[in-house]
Structures are given as structure tokens and as C-alpha cells.
C-alpha positions as a Markdown table, in Angstrom:
| # | Residue | x | y | z |
|---|---|---|---|---|
| 1 | Ile | 0.0 | 0.0 | 0.0 |
| 2 | Thr | 1.3 | 3.4 | -0.9 |
| 3 | Leu | 1.2 | 6.5 | 1.3 |
| 4 | Gly | -1.2 | 8.1 | -1.1 |
| 5 | Asn | -3.6 | 5.1 | -0.9 |
| 6 | Leu | -3.3 | 5.1 | 2.9 |
| 7 | Ala | -4.2 | 8.8 | 3.0 |
| 8 | Met | -7.2 | 8.2 | 0.7 |
| 9 | Thr | -8.4 | 5.5 | 3.1 |
| 10 | Tyr | -8.5 | 8.2 | 5.8 |
| 11 | Tyr | -10.3 | 10.5 | 3.4 |
| 12 | Met | -13.0 | 8.0 | 2.6 |
| 13 | Arg | -13.5 | 7.6 | 6.4 |
| 14 | Arg | -13.6 | 11.4 | 6.6 |
| 15 | Asp | -10.7 | 11.3 | 9.1 |
| 16 | Pro | -8.1 | 14.1 | 8.7 |
| 17 | Ala | -5.6 | 12.1 | 10.7 |
| 18 | Gly | -4.4 | 10.9 | 7.3 |
| 19 | Met | -2.8 | 14.3 | 6.8 |
| 20 | Arg | 0.6 | 13.0 | 7.8 |
| 21 | Tyr | 0.5 | 10.3 | 5.2 |
| 22 | Ala | -0.6 | 12.8 | 2.5 |
| 23 | Leu | 2.2 | 15.1 | 3.3 |
| 24 | Leu | 4.7 | 12.3 | 3.3 |
| 25 | Ala | 3.4 | 11.1 | -0.1 |
| 26 | Tyr | 3.7 | 14.7 | -1.5 |
| 27 | Asp | 7.2 | 15.1 | 0.0 |
| 28 | Ala | 8.3 | 11.7 | -1.4 |
| 29 | Gly | 7.1 | 12.8 | -4.9 |
| 30 | Gln | 9.0 | 16.0 | -4.6 |
| 31 | Glu | 12.2 | 14.2 | -3.6 |
| 32 | Leu | 11.9 | 11.7 | -6.4 |
| 33 | Gly | 11.0 | 14.4 | -8.9 |
| 34 | Asp | 8.4 | 12.1 | -10.3 |
| 35 | Asp | 5.4 | 13.9 | -11.8 |
| 36 | Tyr | 2.9 | 11.1 | -11.0 |
| 37 | Ser | 4.0 | 10.9 | -7.4 |
| 38 | Ile | 3.8 | 14.7 | -7.0 |
| 39 | Phe | 0.4 | 14.6 | -8.6 |
| 40 | Thr | -1.0 | 11.9 | -6.3 |
| 41 | Gly | 0.7 | 13.4 | -3.2 |
| 42 | Ala | -0.8 | 16.8 | -4.0 |
| 43 | Met | -4.2 | 15.3 | -4.6 |
| 44 | Val | -4.3 | 13.5 | -1.3 |
| 45 | Cys | -3.0 | 16.7 | 0.5 |
| 46 | Ala | -5.9 | 18.6 | -1.2 |
| 47 | Tyr | -8.4 | 16.1 | 0.2 |
| 48 | Met | -6.9 | 16.2 | 3.7 |
| 49 | Tyr | -6.9 | 20.0 | 3.8 |
| 50 | Tyr | -10.5 | 20.0 | 2.5 |
| 51 | Leu | -11.5 | 17.8 | 5.4 |
| 52 | Glu | -9.8 | 20.2 | 7.8 |
| 53 | Lys | -11.7 | 23.1 | 6.1 |
| 54 | Asp | -8.4 | 24.8 | 5.1 |
| 55 | Tyr | -9.7 | 25.6 | 1.7 |
| 56 | Pro | -6.9 | 28.0 | 0.6 |
| 57 | Arg | -4.3 | 25.2 | 1.2 |
| 58 | Ala | -6.5 | 22.6 | -0.5 |
| 59 | Leu | -6.9 | 24.9 | -3.5 |
| 60 | Ser | -3.2 | 25.6 | -3.7 |
| 61 | Tyr | -2.5 | 21.8 | -4.1 |
| 62 | Leu | -5.2 | 21.5 | -6.7 |
| 63 | Asp | -4.0 | 24.5 | -8.6 |
| 64 | Glu | -0.6 | 22.9 | -8.7 |
| 65 | Ile | -1.9 | 19.8 | -10.5 |
| 66 | Ile | -4.9 | 21.1 | -12.4 |
| 67 | Thr | -3.0 | 21.1 | -15.7 |
| 68 | Met | -1.9 | 17.5 | -15.2 |
| 69 | Val | -5.4 | 15.9 | -14.8 |
| 70 | Gly | -5.6 | 14.9 | -18.4 |
| 71 | Ser | -2.3 | 13.0 | -18.2 |
| 72 | Tyr | -3.7 | 10.6 | -15.5 |
| 73 | Gly | -7.4 | 10.3 | -16.4 |
| 74 | Val | -8.7 | 11.6 | -13.1 |
| 75 | Glu | -10.7 | 14.6 | -14.4 |
| 76 | Thr | -13.8 | 13.5 | -12.7 |
| 77 | Glu | -12.1 | 13.2 | -9.3 |
| 78 | Val | -10.1 | 16.5 | -9.5 |
| 79 | Tyr | -12.9 | 18.6 | -10.9 |
| 80 | Ser | -15.4 | 17.2 | -8.3 |
| 81 | Leu | -13.1 | 18.1 | -5.4 |
| 82 | Tyr | -12.4 | 21.5 | -6.9 |
| 83 | Ala | -16.2 | 22.1 | -7.1 |
| 84 | Asp | -16.7 | 20.9 | -3.5 |
| 85 | Leu | -14.1 | 23.4 | -2.4 |
| 86 | Leu | -15.6 | 26.3 | -4.4 |
| 87 | His | -19.1 | 25.5 | -3.1 |
| 88 | Asp | -17.9 | 25.5 | 0.5 |
| 89 | Met | -16.2 | 28.8 | -0.1 |
| 90 | Gly | -19.5 | 30.3 | -1.4 |
| 91 | Glu | -18.4 | 30.4 | -5.1 |
| 92 | Asp | -21.4 | 28.5 | -6.3 |
| 93 | Pro | -21.5 | 29.5 | -10.0 |
| 94 | Arg | -17.9 | 28.4 | -10.4 |
| 95 | Ala | -18.6 | 25.3 | -8.4 |
| 96 | Glu | -21.5 | 24.3 | -10.6 |
| 97 | Glu | -19.2 | 24.8 | -13.6 |
| 98 | Tyr | -16.7 | 22.3 | -12.2 |
| 99 | Tyr | -19.4 | 19.8 | -11.2 |
| 100 | Arg | -20.6 | 19.8 | -14.8 |
| 101 | Arg | -17.0 | 19.5 | -16.0 |
| 102 | Ala | -16.5 | 16.5 | -13.7 |
| 103 | Leu | -19.6 | 14.8 | -15.2 |
| 104 | Glu | -18.2 | 15.2 | -18.7 |
| 105 | Tyr | -15.6 | 12.7 | -17.9 |
| 106 | Ile | -17.6 | 10.1 | -16.0 |
| 107 | Asp | -17.1 | 7.5 | -18.7 |
| 108 | Gln | -13.3 | 7.8 | -18.3 |
| 109 | Gly | -13.1 | 7.9 | -14.5 |
| 110 | Gln | -12.8 | 5.2 | -11.9 |
| 111 | Val | -16.0 | 3.9 | -10.5 |
| 112 | Ala | -15.4 | 5.4 | -7.0 |
| 113 | Ser | -14.6 | 8.8 | -8.5 |
| 114 | Thr | -17.7 | 8.7 | -10.6 |
| 115 | Ile | -19.9 | 7.7 | -7.6 |
| 116 | Met | -18.3 | 10.5 | -5.6 |
| 117 | Ala | -19.0 | 13.0 | -8.4 |
| 118 | Tyr | -22.7 | 12.1 | -8.4 |
| 119 | Leu | -22.8 | 12.4 | -4.6 |
| 120 | Ser | -21.0 | 15.7 | -4.6 |
| 121 | Tyr | -23.1 | 17.3 | -7.3 |
| 122 | Gly | -26.3 | 15.9 | -5.8 |
| 123 | Ser | -25.4 | 17.3 | -2.4 |
| 124 | Phe | -24.6 | 20.7 | -4.0 |
| 125 | Leu | -28.0 | 20.7 | -5.8 |
| 126 | Ile | -29.8 | 19.8 | -2.5 |
| 127 | Asp | -28.0 | 22.8 | -0.8 |
| 128 | Lys | -29.3 | 25.0 | -3.6 |
| 129 | Gly | -32.9 | 23.7 | -3.3 |
| 130 | Ser | -32.8 | 22.0 | -6.7 |
| 131 | Tyr | -34.1 | 18.7 | -5.5 |
| 132 | Ser | -35.6 | 17.5 | -8.8 |
| 133 | Arg | -32.1 | 17.9 | -10.4 |
| 134 | Ala | -30.4 | 16.2 | -7.5 |
| 135 | Ile | -32.6 | 13.1 | -7.4 |
| 136 | Pro | -31.5 | 11.5 | -10.8 |
| 137 | Leu | -27.9 | 12.1 | -10.0 |
| 138 | Leu | -28.1 | 10.4 | -6.7 |
| 139 | Lys | -30.0 | 7.5 | -8.2 |
| 140 | Arg | -27.3 | 7.1 | -10.9 |
| 141 | Gly | -24.7 | 7.1 | -8.1 |
| 142 | Ile | -26.6 | 4.4 | -6.2 |
| 143 | Glu | -27.1 | 2.3 | -9.4 |
| 144 | Leu | -23.4 | 2.5 | -10.2 |
| 145 | Ser | -22.5 | 1.6 | -6.6 |
| 146 | Val | -24.8 | -1.4 | -6.6 |
| 147 | Thr | -23.8 | -2.6 | -10.1 |
| 148 | Asn | -20.1 | -2.4 | -9.3 |
| 149 | Asp | -20.4 | -3.7 | -5.8 |
| 150 | Asn | -18.8 | -0.5 | -4.5 |
| 151 | Ser | -20.3 | 0.5 | -1.1 |
| 152 | Val | -17.9 | 3.2 | -0.1 |
| 153 | Tyr | -20.3 | 6.1 | -0.5 |
| 154 | Arg | -23.6 | 4.2 | -0.8 |
| 155 | Tyr | -25.0 | 5.1 | 2.6 |
| 156 | Arg | -24.4 | 8.8 | 1.9 |
| 157 | Leu | -26.1 | 8.5 | -1.5 |
| 158 | Tyr | -29.1 | 6.9 | 0.1 |
| 159 | Glu | -29.1 | 9.5 | 2.9 |
| 160 | Asn | -29.0 | 12.4 | 0.4 |
| 161 | Leu | -31.6 | 10.8 | -1.9 |
| 162 | Ser | -33.9 | 10.4 | 1.1 |
| 163 | Asp | -33.4 | 14.1 | 2.0 |
| 164 | Ala | -34.0 | 15.2 | -1.6 |
| 165 | Leu | -37.1 | 13.2 | -1.9 |
| 166 | Tyr | -38.5 | 14.4 | 1.4 |
| 167 | Leu | -37.6 | 18.1 | 0.7 |
| 168 | Ser | -39.1 | 17.8 | -2.8 |
| 169 | Gly | -42.4 | 16.8 | -1.2 |
| 170 | Asp | -42.2 | 13.2 | -2.3 |
| 171 | Lys | -43.0 | 11.4 | 1.0 |
| 172 | Asp | -43.4 | 7.9 | -0.5 |
């Protein structure tokens, strides 16, 4: 297991204690001078700083790697995190632009990244009161989760879908 993967495990658990592994991964990439290692280290650092709500630091890591996303086929993941950060910072028009950009690459992304993009964009739309737009995204995320036997974000998808249905007035 790599330091980056270890840090991502902490992120999926929503546990910022993985920060030390993220920083070690980033530093190792810098020492090696390896673009991919730098990219993955910066990505996990951005995730960890996002969990800690240190949005400027998270964005600085994303800004460092944003031009490299096409090289590694992780547009969905990077753009989705970028959108989450912008939303939490109150920059909703830009956030929605990045959510849409993330969905443009769902066919190329990893299953977990695509599920997370549906969850993130759905959550954003619920926050904006756009329940009818959130519901199909969350349902697609659930379907993908079930079809691919990937339960990492499934409970959050169901939780958000339940909220969206309730808030939309669909009590059934």
C-alpha cells in the first residue's frame, strides 16, 4: 500500500488524521522528482486540507496539479473536489461549472470517482434547493454503486436521496 492510498483511506473515512501520510506522499514525490508521485501526493493533500476546512491550502495543491489531470485520467475526481471546495467557499456559480465538467468525464473515470461526483453534485443541488435535479444524479450514483459492488459512498447517496425526496415533497 502506498502513502497516497493510505491517505485516501483516511479521506474515505472522513478522518483528517491521514494528513501525515498525505504530506509524506507529497514530499516523497518532490524528492523523487516524479510527476505522478507529485500529482498523487498533491491530490491527497488537497483532500486532507479539504477535510480540515483549510480551503486555501487545498486549492493551492489542486492549482498545482490542475494542468496535469488529463495525463492521468482523473478529471472527474479532481474537478469534483475542486467544485466541492468552491461550493464550501461560497463560489457556487464556479462550483457548478466544475461539477458539470466532472460529469463530462464520468465514462473515463474510476467507479469510486464517478460515484463521488454524483454524490457531490447531488449534495450541491440539494443545498441549492434543486431537489428535482439532485434526485436523478443520486439515483445514478446508487445504481453505479450497486452494479459495481462499491459500497464506499452508498450510505451517503441513500441519505442524500432520502433528504432530496423528502424536501421535494415526495414522501413515499
